[in-house]
CSV table of C-alpha atoms and ligand atoms in Angstrom, one decimal:
chain,number,residue,atom,x,y,z
A,1,UNK,CA,4.6,-36.0,-18.7
A,2,UNK,CA,8.0,-34.5,-18.2
A,3,UNK,CA,8.6,-30.9,-17.0
A,4,UNK,CA,9.5,-28.7,-19.9
A,5,UNK,CA,13.2,-28.1,-19.1
A,6,UNK,CA,15.7,-27.5,-21.9
A,7,UNK,CA,18.1,-30.5,-22.6
A,8,UNK,CA,21.5,-28.8,-22.6
A,9,UNK,CA,23.7,-31.8,-22.3
A,10,UNK,CA,25.0,-30.5,-19.0
A,11,UNK,CA,24.8,-32.6,-15.8
A,12,UNK,CA,21.5,-31.6,-14.2
A,13,UNK,CA,21.3,-30.6,-10.5
A,14,UNK,CA,17.8,-30.3,-9.2
A,15,UNK,CA,17.5,-28.2,-6.1
A,16,UNK,CA,14.2,-28.5,-4.2
A,17,UNK,CA,13.5,-25.6,-1.9
A,18,UNK,CA,14.7,-22.0,-2.2
A,19,UNK,CA,15.1,-21.2,1.5
A,20,UNK,CA,18.4,-20.2,3.0
A,21,UNK,CA,20.0,-23.5,2.0
A,22,UNK,CA,18.7,-24.0,-1.6
A,23,UNK,CA,19.0,-20.3,-2.6
A,24,UNK,CA,22.6,-20.1,-1.3
A,25,UNK,CA,23.5,-23.3,-3.1
A,26,UNK,CA,21.9,-22.3,-6.4
A,27,UNK,CA,23.6,-18.9,-6.3
A,28,UNK,CA,27.0,-20.6,-5.7
A,29,UNK,CA,26.4,-22.8,-8.8
A,30,UNK,CA,25.6,-19.9,-11.2
A,31,UNK,CA,28.0,-20.1,-14.2
A,32,UNK,CA,29.2,-23.6,-13.1
A,33,UNK,CA,29.3,-26.6,-15.4
A,34,UNK,CA,25.8,-27.8,-14.2
A,35,UNK,CA,22.3,-27.1,-15.4
A,36,UNK,CA,20.5,-26.1,-12.2
A,37,UNK,CA,16.7,-26.5,-11.8
A,38,UNK,CA,15.5,-24.7,-8.7
A,39,UNK,CA,12.0,-25.7,-7.7
A,40,UNK,CA,9.9,-24.1,-4.9
A,41,UNK,CA,6.3,-24.1,-4.1
A,42,UNK,CA,6.6,-20.3,-3.7
A,43,UNK,CA,7.9,-18.0,-6.4
A,44,UNK,CA,9.9,-16.1,-3.8
A,45,UNK,CA,12.4,-16.6,-1.1
A,46,UNK,CA,11.1,-15.7,2.4
A,47,UNK,CA,13.1,-14.4,5.4
A,48,UNK,CA,11.6,-16.3,8.3
A,49,UNK,CA,13.3,-14.5,11.2
A,50,UNK,CA,11.1,-11.5,10.5
A,51,UNK,CA,7.8,-13.3,10.0
A,52,UNK,CA,6.7,-12.2,13.4
A,53,UNK,CA,6.9,-8.5,12.4
A,54,UNK,CA,4.6,-9.2,9.5
A,55,UNK,CA,2.2,-11.0,11.8
A,56,UNK,CA,2.3,-8.0,14.2
A,57,UNK,CA,1.7,-5.6,11.3
A,58,UNK,CA,5.1,-4.0,11.6
A,59,UNK,CA,6.4,-4.9,8.1
A,60,UNK,CA,4.8,-5.6,4.8
A,61,UNK,CA,5.2,-9.2,3.4
A,62,UNK,CA,7.0,-7.9,0.3
A,63,UNK,CA,9.8,-6.3,2.4
A,64,UNK,CA,10.9,-9.7,3.7
A,65,UNK,CA,10.5,-11.8,0.5
A,66,UNK,CA,12.3,-11.7,-2.7
A,67,UNK,CA,11.1,-13.0,-6.1
A,68,UNK,CA,13.3,-16.0,-7.3
A,69,UNK,CA,13.2,-15.0,-10.9
A,70,UNK,CA,14.7,-11.6,-10.1
A,71,UNK,CA,17.6,-13.2,-8.3
A,72,UNK,CA,18.5,-15.4,-11.3
A,73,UNK,CA,17.6,-13.0,-14.1
A,74,UNK,CA,21.1,-13.2,-15.6
A,75,UNK,CA,21.9,-16.8,-14.6
A,76,UNK,CA,21.7,-18.7,-17.9
A,77,UNK,CA,22.3,-22.1,-16.4
A,78,UNK,CA,19.5,-21.8,-13.8
A,79,UNK,CA,15.9,-22.6,-14.6
A,80,UNK,CA,13.2,-21.9,-12.0
A,81,UNK,CA,10.0,-23.9,-11.6
A,82,UNK,CA,7.1,-22.9,-9.4
A,83,UNK,CA,5.9,-26.4,-8.2
A,84,UNK,CA,5.5,-28.5,-5.2
A,85,UNK,CA,7.5,-31.8,-5.2
A,86,UNK,CA,5.2,-34.6,-4.2
A,87,UNK,CA,7.3,-37.7,-4.8
A,88,UNK,CA,10.9,-38.7,-5.3
A,89,UNK,CA,12.0,-41.8,-7.1
A,90,UNK,CA,15.5,-42.3,-5.5
A,91,UNK,CA,16.4,-45.2,-7.8
A,92,UNK,CA,15.1,-43.8,-11.1
A,93,UNK,CA,16.4,-40.4,-10.2
A,94,UNK,CA,13.2,-38.5,-10.8
A,95,UNK,CA,11.1,-36.0,-8.9
A,96,UNK,CA,7.4,-35.6,-9.4
A,97,UNK,CA,5.1,-32.6,-9.1
A,98,UNK,CA,1.8,-31.5,-10.5
A,99,UNK,CA,3.8,-30.2,-13.5
A,100,UNK,CA,4.9,-33.8,-14.3
A,101,UNK,CA,8.2,-35.4,-13.6
A,102,UNK,CA,11.8,-34.3,-14.0
A,103,UNK,CA,14.9,-36.5,-14.2
A,104,UNK,CA,18.0,-35.5,-12.3
A,105,UNK,CA,21.7,-36.4,-12.2
A,106,UNK,CA,22.0,-34.9,-8.7
A,107,UNK,CA,19.3,-33.9,-6.3
A,108,UNK,CA,19.6,-31.6,-3.4
A,109,UNK,CA,16.7,-31.6,-0.9
A,110,UNK,CA,16.4,-28.3,1.0
A,111,UNK,CA,12.7,-28.4,1.9
A,112,UNK,CA,13.2,-27.1,5.4
A,113,UNK,CA,10.8,-27.9,8.3
A,114,UNK,CA,7.2,-27.3,9.1
A,115,UNK,CA,5.3,-26.7,12.4
A,116,UNK,CA,5.1,-29.7,14.7
A,117,UNK,CA,1.7,-30.2,16.2
A,118,UNK,CA,2.9,-33.6,17.7
A,119,UNK,CA,0.1,-35.4,15.8
A,120,UNK,CA,-2.7,-33.4,17.4
A,121,UNK,CA,-5.1,-32.7,14.6
A,122,UNK,CA,-7.3,-30.4,16.6
A,123,UNK,CA,-4.4,-28.2,17.5
A,124,UNK,CA,-3.4,-28.2,13.9
A,125,UNK,CA,-6.8,-27.1,12.8
A,126,UNK,CA,-7.5,-24.5,15.5
A,127,UNK,CA,-4.2,-22.8,16.3
A,128,UNK,CA,-2.1,-20.4,14.2
A,129,UNK,CA,1.3,-21.6,13.0
A,130,UNK,CA,3.9,-19.2,11.7
A,131,UNK,CA,6.1,-21.0,9.1
A,132,UNK,CA,5.3,-19.0,6.0
A,133,UNK,CA,4.4,-15.5,5.0
A,134,UNK,CA,0.9,-16.6,4.3
A,135,UNK,CA,0.6,-17.9,7.9
A,136,UNK,CA,2.1,-14.7,9.3
A,137,UNK,CA,-0.6,-12.7,7.3
A,138,UNK,CA,-3.2,-15.0,8.6
A,139,UNK,CA,-2.2,-14.1,12.2
A,140,UNK,CA,-2.2,-10.4,11.4
A,141,UNK,CA,-5.7,-10.7,9.9
A,142,UNK,CA,-7.0,-12.7,12.9
A,143,UNK,CA,-5.6,-10.3,15.5
A,144,UNK,CA,-7.0,-7.2,13.8
A,145,UNK,CA,-10.3,-8.8,12.9
A,146,UNK,CA,-10.8,-9.9,16.5
A,147,UNK,CA,-10.0,-6.4,17.9
A,148,UNK,CA,-12.5,-4.9,15.4
A,149,UNK,CA,-15.2,-7.4,16.5
A,150,UNK,CA,-14.4,-7.0,20.2
A,151,UNK,CA,-15.4,-3.3,20.0
A,152,UNK,CA,-19.0,-4.3,19.6
A,153,UNK,CA,-19.1,-7.0,22.3
A,154,UNK,CA,-20.5,-5.9,25.7
A,155,UNK,CA,-20.0,-9.3,27.5
A,156,UNK,CA,-16.7,-9.4,29.3
A,157,UNK,CA,-16.0,-13.1,28.8
A,158,UNK,CA,-16.9,-13.0,25.1
A,159,UNK,CA,-14.6,-10.0,24.7
A,160,UNK,CA,-11.8,-11.8,26.5
A,161,UNK,CA,-12.0,-14.6,24.0
A,162,UNK,CA,-11.4,-12.2,21.2
A,163,UNK,CA,-8.7,-10.0,22.7
A,164,UNK,CA,-6.5,-12.3,24.7
A,165,UNK,CA,-3.8,-14.3,23.0
A,166,UNK,CA,-1.9,-17.4,24.0
A,167,UNK,CA,1.5,-18.0,22.5
A,168,UNK,CA,2.8,-21.6,22.9
A,169,UNK,CA,6.5,-22.3,22.8
A,170,UNK,CA,9.3,-20.3,24.5
A,171,UNK,CA,11.9,-20.5,21.8
A,172,UNK,CA,13.0,-17.4,19.9
A,173,UNK,CA,9.8,-17.3,17.8
A,174,UNK,CA,7.5,-17.5,20.8
A,175,UNK,CA,9.5,-15.0,22.8
A,176,UNK,CA,9.7,-12.5,20.0
A,177,UNK,CA,5.9,-12.8,19.2
A,178,UNK,CA,4.9,-12.4,22.8
A,179,UNK,CA,7.1,-9.3,23.1
A,180,UNK,CA,5.7,-7.8,20.0
A,181,UNK,CA,2.1,-8.5,21.1
A,182,UNK,CA,2.8,-6.8,24.4
A,183,UNK,CA,4.1,-3.7,22.6
A,184,UNK,CA,1.1,-3.7,20.4
A,185,UNK,CA,-1.1,-3.7,23.4
A,186,UNK,CA,0.9,-0.8,25.0
A,187,UNK,CA,1.4,1.5,22.0
A,188,UNK,CA,-1.2,0.7,19.4
A,189,UNK,CA,-4.4,-0.4,21.1
A,190,UNK,CA,-4.8,2.9,23.1
A,191,UNK,CA,-4.6,4.8,19.8
A,192,UNK,CA,-6.3,2.7,17.2
A,193,UNK,CA,-8.9,1.0,19.5
A,194,UNK,CA,-9.6,3.7,22.0
A,195,UNK,CA,-13.0,2.3,23.0
A,196,UNK,CA,-11.5,-1.1,23.8
A,197,UNK,CA,-10.5,-1.5,27.5
A,198,UNK,CA,-7.0,-2.5,26.6
A,199,UNK,CA,-6.1,-3.1,30.2
A,200,UNK,CA,-8.2,-6.2,29.7
A,201,UNK,CA,-5.9,-7.6,27.0
A,202,UNK,CA,-3.8,-10.5,28.3
A,203,UNK,CA,-0.9,-12.0,26.5
A,204,UNK,CA,0.2,-15.4,27.7
A,205,UNK,CA,3.4,-17.3,26.8
A,206,UNK,CA,3.2,-21.0,27.7
A,207,UNK,CA,6.5,-23.0,27.6
A,208,UNK,CA,7.0,-26.6,28.6
A,209,UNK,CA,10.6,-26.1,29.7
A,210,UNK,CA,11.9,-24.6,32.9
A,211,UNK,CA,13.7,-21.8,31.0
A,212,UNK,CA,12.9,-19.7,27.9
A,213,UNK,CA,15.1,-19.8,24.9
A,214,UNK,CA,16.5,-23.3,25.1
A,215,UNK,CA,19.8,-23.5,23.4
A,216,UNK,CA,20.8,-20.0,24.6
A,217,UNK,CA,22.7,-19.2,27.8
A,218,UNK,CA,21.1,-19.1,31.2
A,219,UNK,CA,21.6,-15.3,31.3
A,220,UNK,CA,19.8,-15.0,28.0
A,221,UNK,CA,16.9,-17.1,29.3
A,222,UNK,CA,16.7,-15.2,32.6
A,223,UNK,CA,16.9,-11.8,30.9
A,224,UNK,CA,14.2,-12.7,28.3
A,225,UNK,CA,11.9,-13.7,31.1
A,226,UNK,CA,12.5,-10.5,32.9
A,227,UNK,CA,11.9,-8.4,29.8
A,228,UNK,CA,8.7,-10.2,29.0
A,229,UNK,CA,7.4,-9.8,32.5
A,230,UNK,CA,8.3,-6.1,32.4
A,231,UNK,CA,6.2,-5.8,29.3
A,232,UNK,CA,3.2,-7.4,31.1
A,233,UNK,CA,3.4,-10.9,29.4
A,234,UNK,CA,2.1,-13.7,31.6
A,235,UNK,CA,4.8,-16.3,31.2
A,236,UNK,CA,3.8,-19.8,32.3
A,237,UNK,CA,6.7,-22.2,32.5
A,238,UNK,CA,6.8,-26.0,32.9
A,239,UNK,CA,3.3,-26.4,31.7
A,240,UNK,CA,2.1,-28.2,28.5
A,241,UNK,CA,-0.9,-27.3,26.5
A,242,UNK,CA,-3.0,-30.4,26.4
A,243,UNK,CA,-6.0,-29.3,24.6
A,244,UNK,CA,-7.6,-26.3,22.9
A,245,UNK,CA,-11.3,-26.2,21.9
A,246,UNK,CA,-11.5,-22.8,20.3
A,247,UNK,CA,-12.7,-21.2,23.5
A,248,UNK,CA,-10.3,-22.4,26.2
A,249,UNK,CA,-6.7,-23.5,26.3
A,250,UNK,CA,-6.2,-26.4,28.8
A,251,UNK,CA,-2.8,-27.0,30.4
A,252,UNK,CA,-1.6,-30.2,32.0
A,253,UNK,CA,-1.9,-28.9,35.5
A,254,UNK,CA,-5.7,-28.8,35.2
A,255,UNK,CA,-5.9,-25.0,34.5
A,256,UNK,CA,-7.6,-23.4,31.6
A,257,UNK,CA,-7.4,-20.0,30.0
A,258,UNK,CA,-10.3,-18.4,28.1
A,259,UNK,CA,-8.9,-17.4,24.7
A,260,UNK,CA,-9.9,-17.9,21.1
A,261,UNK,CA,-6.6,-17.3,19.5
A,262,UNK,CA,-3.5,-19.5,20.0
A,263,UNK,CA,-0.2,-18.9,18.2
A,264,UNK,CA,1.6,-22.3,18.0
A,265,UNK,CA,5.4,-22.0,18.1
A,266,UNK,CA,6.1,-25.1,20.0
A,267,UNK,CA,8.4,-27.0,17.6
A,268,UNK,CA,9.2,-28.1,14.1
A,269,UNK,CA,9.3,-31.3,12.2
A,270,UNK,CA,10.4,-32.1,8.6
A,271,UNK,CA,7.7,-32.9,6.1
A,272,UNK,CA,8.4,-36.3,4.5
A,273,UNK,CA,8.1,-36.4,0.7
A,274,UNK,CA,6.6,-39.6,-0.6
A,275,UNK,CA,9.3,-42.1,-1.9
A,276,UNK,CA,11.6,-41.4,1.1
A,277,UNK,CA,11.6,-44.5,3.3
A,278,UNK,CA,11.6,-44.4,7.1
A,279,UNK,CA,15.2,-45.7,7.5
A,280,UNK,CA,16.4,-42.5,5.8
A,281,UNK,CA,14.9,-40.4,8.5
A,282,UNK,CA,16.5,-39.3,11.7
A,283,UNK,CA,15.4,-37.2,14.7
A,284,UNK,CA,12.6,-34.8,13.7
A,285,UNK,CA,12.2,-36.7,10.4
A,286,UNK,CA,15.3,-35.0,9.1
A,287,UNK,CA,17.1,-36.8,6.3
A,288,UNK,CA,20.2,-38.7,7.4
A,289,UNK,CA,23.3,-37.5,5.6
A,290,UNK,CA,27.1,-38.0,6.0
A,291,UNK,CA,29.5,-35.2,6.5
A,292,UNK,CA,29.7,-34.6,2.8
A,293,UNK,CA,25.9,-34.1,3.0
A,294,UNK,CA,25.1,-37.2,0.9
A,295,UNK,CA,21.9,-39.1,1.8
A,296,UNK,CA,23.0,-42.4,3.2
A,297,UNK,CA,23.3,-45.0,0.5
A,298,UNK,CA,22.5,-42.4,-2.3
A,299,UNK,CA,25.7,-40.6,-3.2
A,300,UNK,CA,24.1,-38.4,-5.8
A,301,UNK,CA,21.3,-37.2,-3.5
A,302,UNK,CA,22.0,-34.6,-0.9
A,303,UNK,CA,20.1,-32.9,1.9
A,304,UNK,CA,21.0,-29.6,3.5
A,305,UNK,CA,19.5,-27.1,5.9
A,306,UNK,CA,16.7,-27.8,8.3
A,307,UNK,CA,15.8,-30.9,6.3
A,308,UNK,CA,19.2,-32.7,7.0
A,309,UNK,CA,20.7,-34.4,10.0
A,310,UNK,CA,24.5,-35.1,9.8
A,311,UNK,CA,25.0,-38.5,11.4
A,312,UNK,CA,28.7,-38.6,12.2
A,313,UNK,CA,29.6,-35.3,13.8
A,314,UNK,CA,30.7,-36.2,17.3
A,315,UNK,CA,30.3,-32.5,18.4
A,316,UNK,CA,26.6,-32.6,17.5
A,317,UNK,CA,25.3,-36.2,18.1
A,318,UNK,CA,21.7,-34.9,18.0
A,319,UNK,CA,22.2,-32.9,14.8
A,320,UNK,CA,23.1,-29.3,14.2
A,321,UNK,CA,20.8,-26.5,15.3
A,322,UNK,CA,18.0,-25.9,12.7
A,323,UNK,CA,18.9,-22.2,12.1
A,324,UNK,CA,19.8,-20.1,9.1
A,325,UNK,CA,23.5,-20.3,9.7
A,326,UNK,CA,23.5,-24.1,9.5
A,327,UNK,CA,21.6,-24.0,6.2
A,328,UNK,CA,24.0,-21.4,4.7
A,329,UNK,CA,27.1,-23.1,5.9
A,330,UNK,CA,25.9,-26.5,4.5
A,331,UNK,CA,25.1,-24.9,1.2
A,332,UNK,CA,28.6,-23.3,1.0
A,333,UNK,CA,30.3,-26.6,1.6
A,334,UNK,CA,28.1,-28.5,-0.9
A,335,UNK,CA,28.5,-25.8,-3.5
A,336,UNK,CA,32.3,-25.9,-3.2
A,337,UNK,CA,32.3,-29.7,-3.3
A,338,UNK,CA,30.1,-29.9,-6.4
A,339,UNK,CA,32.4,-27.5,-8.2
A,340,UNK,CA,35.5,-29.5,-7.3
A,341,UNK,CA,36.3,-32.1,-10.0
A,342,UNK,CA,37.8,-34.8,-7.8
A,343,UNK,CA,35.6,-36.3,-5.1
A,344,UNK,CA,38.7,-37.1,-3.1
A,345,UNK,CA,39.1,-33.4,-2.5
A,346,UNK,CA,35.6,-32.9,-1.2
A,347,UNK,CA,35.4,-31.1,2.2
A,348,UNK,CA,33.4,-32.3,5.1
A,349,UNK,CA,30.8,-30.1,6.8
A,350,UNK,CA,31.9,-28.6,10.1
A,351,UNK,CA,29.5,-26.2,11.8
A,352,UNK,CA,30.8,-22.9,13.0
A,353,UNK,CA,28.5,-21.5,15.7
A,354,UNK,CA,28.3,-17.8,15.1
A,355,UNK,CA,25.9,-17.2,18.0
A,356,UNK,CA,22.2,-16.7,18.6
A,357,UNK,CA,19.9,-13.9,19.5
A,358,UNK,CA,16.3,-12.9,20.2
A,359,UNK,CA,14.6,-9.5,20.6
A,360,UNK,CA,11.9,-8.7,23.1
A,361,UNK,CA,10.1,-5.5,22.0
A,362,UNK,CA,12.0,-2.2,21.5
A,363,UNK,CA,15.4,-1.6,23.1
A,364,UNK,CA,15.6,-5.1,24.5
A,365,UNK,CA,17.3,-8.2,23.2
A,366,UNK,CA,19.6,-11.0,24.2
A,367,UNK,CA,22.6,-12.0,22.2
A,368,UNK,CA,24.9,-14.9,22.8
A,369,UNK,CA,28.1,-14.7,20.7
A,370,UNK,CA,30.8,-17.3,20.9
A,371,UNK,CA,32.9,-15.2,23.3
A,372,UNK,CA,30.5,-12.5,24.4
A,373,UNK,CA,27.0,-12.2,25.9
A,374,UNK,CA,25.0,-9.0,25.4
A,375,UNK,CA,21.7,-7.8,26.7
A,376,UNK,CA,19.4,-4.8,26.6
A,377,UNK,CA,19.9,-1.9,24.2
A,378,UNK,CA,23.3,-2.9,22.8
A,379,UNK,CA,22.0,-6.4,22.1
A,380,UNK,CA,19.0,-4.9,20.4
A,381,UNK,CA,21.2,-2.8,18.1
A,382,UNK,CA,23.2,-5.9,17.3
A,383,UNK,CA,20.0,-7.8,16.5
A,384,UNK,CA,18.8,-5.0,14.2
A,385,UNK,CA,22.1,-4.8,12.3
A,386,UNK,CA,22.5,-8.5,11.9
A,387,UNK,CA,18.9,-8.9,10.6
A,388,UNK,CA,19.2,-6.0,8.3
A,389,UNK,CA,22.5,-7.3,6.9
A,390,UNK,CA,21.0,-10.8,6.3
A,391,UNK,CA,18.0,-9.6,4.4
A,392,UNK,CA,18.1,-10.2,0.7
A,393,UNK,CA,18.0,-7.2,-1.7
A,394,UNK,CA,19.0,-3.5,-1.2
A,395,UNK,CA,15.3,-2.4,-1.7
A,396,UNK,CA,14.2,-4.7,1.1
A,397,UNK,CA,17.0,-3.5,3.4
A,398,UNK,CA,16.1,0.1,2.8
A,399,UNK,CA,12.3,-0.4,3.3
A,400,UNK,CA,12.8,-2.5,6.5
A,401,UNK,CA,15.3,0.1,7.9
A,402,UNK,CA,12.9,3.0,7.1
A,403,UNK,CA,10.0,1.1,8.7
A,404,UNK,CA,12.0,0.4,11.8
A,405,UNK,CA,13.1,4.1,12.1
A,406,UNK,CA,9.6,5.3,11.5
A,407,UNK,CA,8.2,2.9,14.0
A,408,UNK,CA,10.8,3.7,16.6
A,409,UNK,CA,10.2,7.4,16.6
A,410,UNK,CA,6.4,7.5,16.1
A,411,UNK,CA,5.5,4.3,18.1
A,412,UNK,CA,3.1,3.7,15.2
A,413,UNK,CA,2.9,1.9,12.0
A,414,UNK,CA,0.4,2.3,9.2
A,415,UNK,CA,0.2,-1.3,8.0
A,416,UNK,CA,-2.7,-2.5,10.1
A,417,UNK,CA,-4.8,-3.6,7.2
A,418,UNK,CA,-7.1,-6.6,7.1
A,419,UNK,CA,-6.6,-8.0,3.5
A,420,UNK,CA,-8.3,-11.2,2.4
A,421,UNK,CA,-10.2,-12.1,-0.7
A,422,UNK,CA,-13.9,-12.3,-0.5
A,423,UNK,CA,-13.9,-15.0,-3.1
A,424,UNK,CA,-11.5,-16.7,-5.4
A,425,UNK,CA,-12.1,-17.1,-9.1
A,426,UNK,CA,-9.8,-20.1,-9.3
A,427,UNK,CA,-10.6,-22.4,-6.4
A,428,UNK,CA,-7.9,-24.9,-7.6
A,429,UNK,CA,-5.2,-22.3,-6.7
A,430,UNK,CA,-6.2,-22.1,-3.0
B,501,FAD,C1,9.3,-17.6,12.7
B,501,FAD,C2,10.7,-18.1,12.5
B,501,FAD,C3,11.8,-17.4,13.0
B,501,FAD,C4,13.1,-17.8,12.8
B,501,FAD,N1,14.1,-17.0,13.3
B,501,FAD,C5,15.4,-17.4,13.1
B,501,FAD,C6,16.4,-16.6,13.5
B,501,FAD,O1,16.2,-15.5,14.1
B,501,FAD,N2,17.7,-17.0,13.3
B,501,FAD,C7,18.0,-18.1,12.6
B,501,FAD,O2,19.1,-18.5,12.4
B,501,FAD,N3,17.0,-19.0,12.2
B,501,FAD,C8,15.7,-18.6,12.5
B,501,FAD,N4,14.7,-19.4,12.0
B,501,FAD,C9,15.0,-20.7,11.4
B,501,FAD,C10,15.5,-20.5,10.0
B,501,FAD,O3,14.5,-19.7,9.3
B,501,FAD,C11,15.6,-21.9,9.3
B,501,FAD,O4,16.6,-22.6,10.0
B,501,FAD,C12,16.0,-21.7,7.9
B,501,FAD,O5,15.0,-21.1,7.2
B,501,FAD,C13,16.3,-23.1,7.3
B,501,FAD,O6,16.6,-22.9,5.9
B,501,FAD,P1,16.2,-24.1,4.9
B,501,FAD,O7,16.7,-23.6,3.6
B,501,FAD,O8,16.7,-25.4,5.4
B,501,FAD,O9,14.7,-24.1,4.9
B,501,FAD,P2,13.6,-23.0,4.6
B,501,FAD,O10,14.2,-21.6,4.7
B,501,FAD,O11,12.4,-23.3,5.4
B,501,FAD,O12,13.3,-23.2,3.1
B,501,FAD,C14,12.6,-24.4,2.6
B,501,FAD,C15,12.0,-24.0,1.2
B,501,FAD,O13,11.5,-25.2,0.6
B,501,FAD,C16,10.3,-25.0,0.0
B,501,FAD,N5,9.6,-26.3,0.0
B,501,FAD,C17,9.3,-27.1,1.0
B,501,FAD,N6,8.7,-28.2,0.6
B,501,FAD,C18,8.7,-28.1,-0.7
B,501,FAD,C19,8.2,-29.0,-1.7
B,501,FAD,N7,7.7,-30.2,-1.4
B,501,FAD,N8,8.3,-28.6,-3.0
B,501,FAD,C20,8.8,-27.4,-3.3
B,501,FAD,N9,9.3,-26.6,-2.4
B,501,FAD,C21,9.2,-26.9,-1.1
B,501,FAD,C22,9.7,-23.9,0.9
B,501,FAD,O14,8.7,-23.2,0.1
B,501,FAD,C23,10.9,-23.1,1.3
B,501,FAD,O15,11.1,-22.0,0.3
B,501,FAD,C24,13.4,-19.0,12.2
B,501,FAD,C25,12.3,-19.8,11.7
B,501,FAD,C26,11.0,-19.3,11.8
B,501,FAD,C27,9.9,-20.1,11.3
């Protein structure tokens, strides 16, 4: 059965994924000559850089997500479908989902990346990833539930298992989560959980590399380590997590840490949609594209954002960084090209590095700009401004700003709710 999409006679561009790349592209094609069908398995766009604040109960999920239908309310050439694409027929030019199939003239794959557990099924089942708002909420619920349960536990070891947290991966996500957890321990636990010996709470950050924040400057790595240690985080470098059994985390130097909760931020990999053969996949299972972002051998199929790896950019032989700026810049180039009538005028994608940053609790951040390195309070202000500016929607910007101001002055937040359904009436929706 085919998707119910109006036949308008326009050339149809199907965009799969409404993250930074897909959303930017679809918006750039509003009022163009194309019929755009934007498909996502969520009915909202999510702002991943602030997931960790949802996980730490600092922000509500709704303040960092935005309903797709609202964005395109007045875009007559854009249809939105809430569906997960399960298969692509590259030859017949069709995508398949539970809704049925949909023919396309052009397809843009912007499905992003997912958490990499490096094939370890046990880690996948037992640890907490943070690649969606749902997963961030799951972490929030787990942390709060464990603190609640720990209040009734007399045995020290059993209590440790509930209150200690191991974060794996010293990239921006791991560093930001560890910093936020340390602040939670310092400012929230003594107030909310007065009977809990919060001095017993240990936050560990385990990183396989020698320096935190790979990809950033040596100063940024050193400063982030210093800030985390000042906050009391136990940073363990050059160790790999080999095993986790739900009670202990085992590292490759033979040590083990008693802990029941592991947040896994150790890497990403692209999910492969059925119908895409292995020879189209590059490093990290990213789709191989040329500099005009066309999938190799398929000129009407494109991939952008985290899902794509540009093969012939000598400045980035291993692919461009999988960050929001890459996704946005790719979408801009592709949008411009698709609106240009003659293919001979198509531009090639050239990445412009606008810098990177990470925050470690309040008042501390590290920022690497192309010609400037910042740290401490100034870097933290820059981090706040950039993230606020990048958020979609005036309402979201205002709510996040007010939350941050409230949090900054009161050292407190009133979002620490454990919300999960007791049962679902429609099990097929879970
Ligand atoms: C916790 C975290 C923090 C981050 N912090 C930063 C940061 O500070 N700065 C920065 O630049 N980058 C950051 N990133 C990376 C940044 O978010 C990504 O590089 C960016 O989101 C990539 O955009 P994208 O559009 O390619 O993919 P995404 O934004 O991941 O979007 C992919 C979309 O595709 C949809 N989708 C996937 N598969 C299917 C399917 N089969 N069918 C239908 N829909 C599908 C998903 O629902 C999603 O909406 C962070 C990422 C994470 C997880």
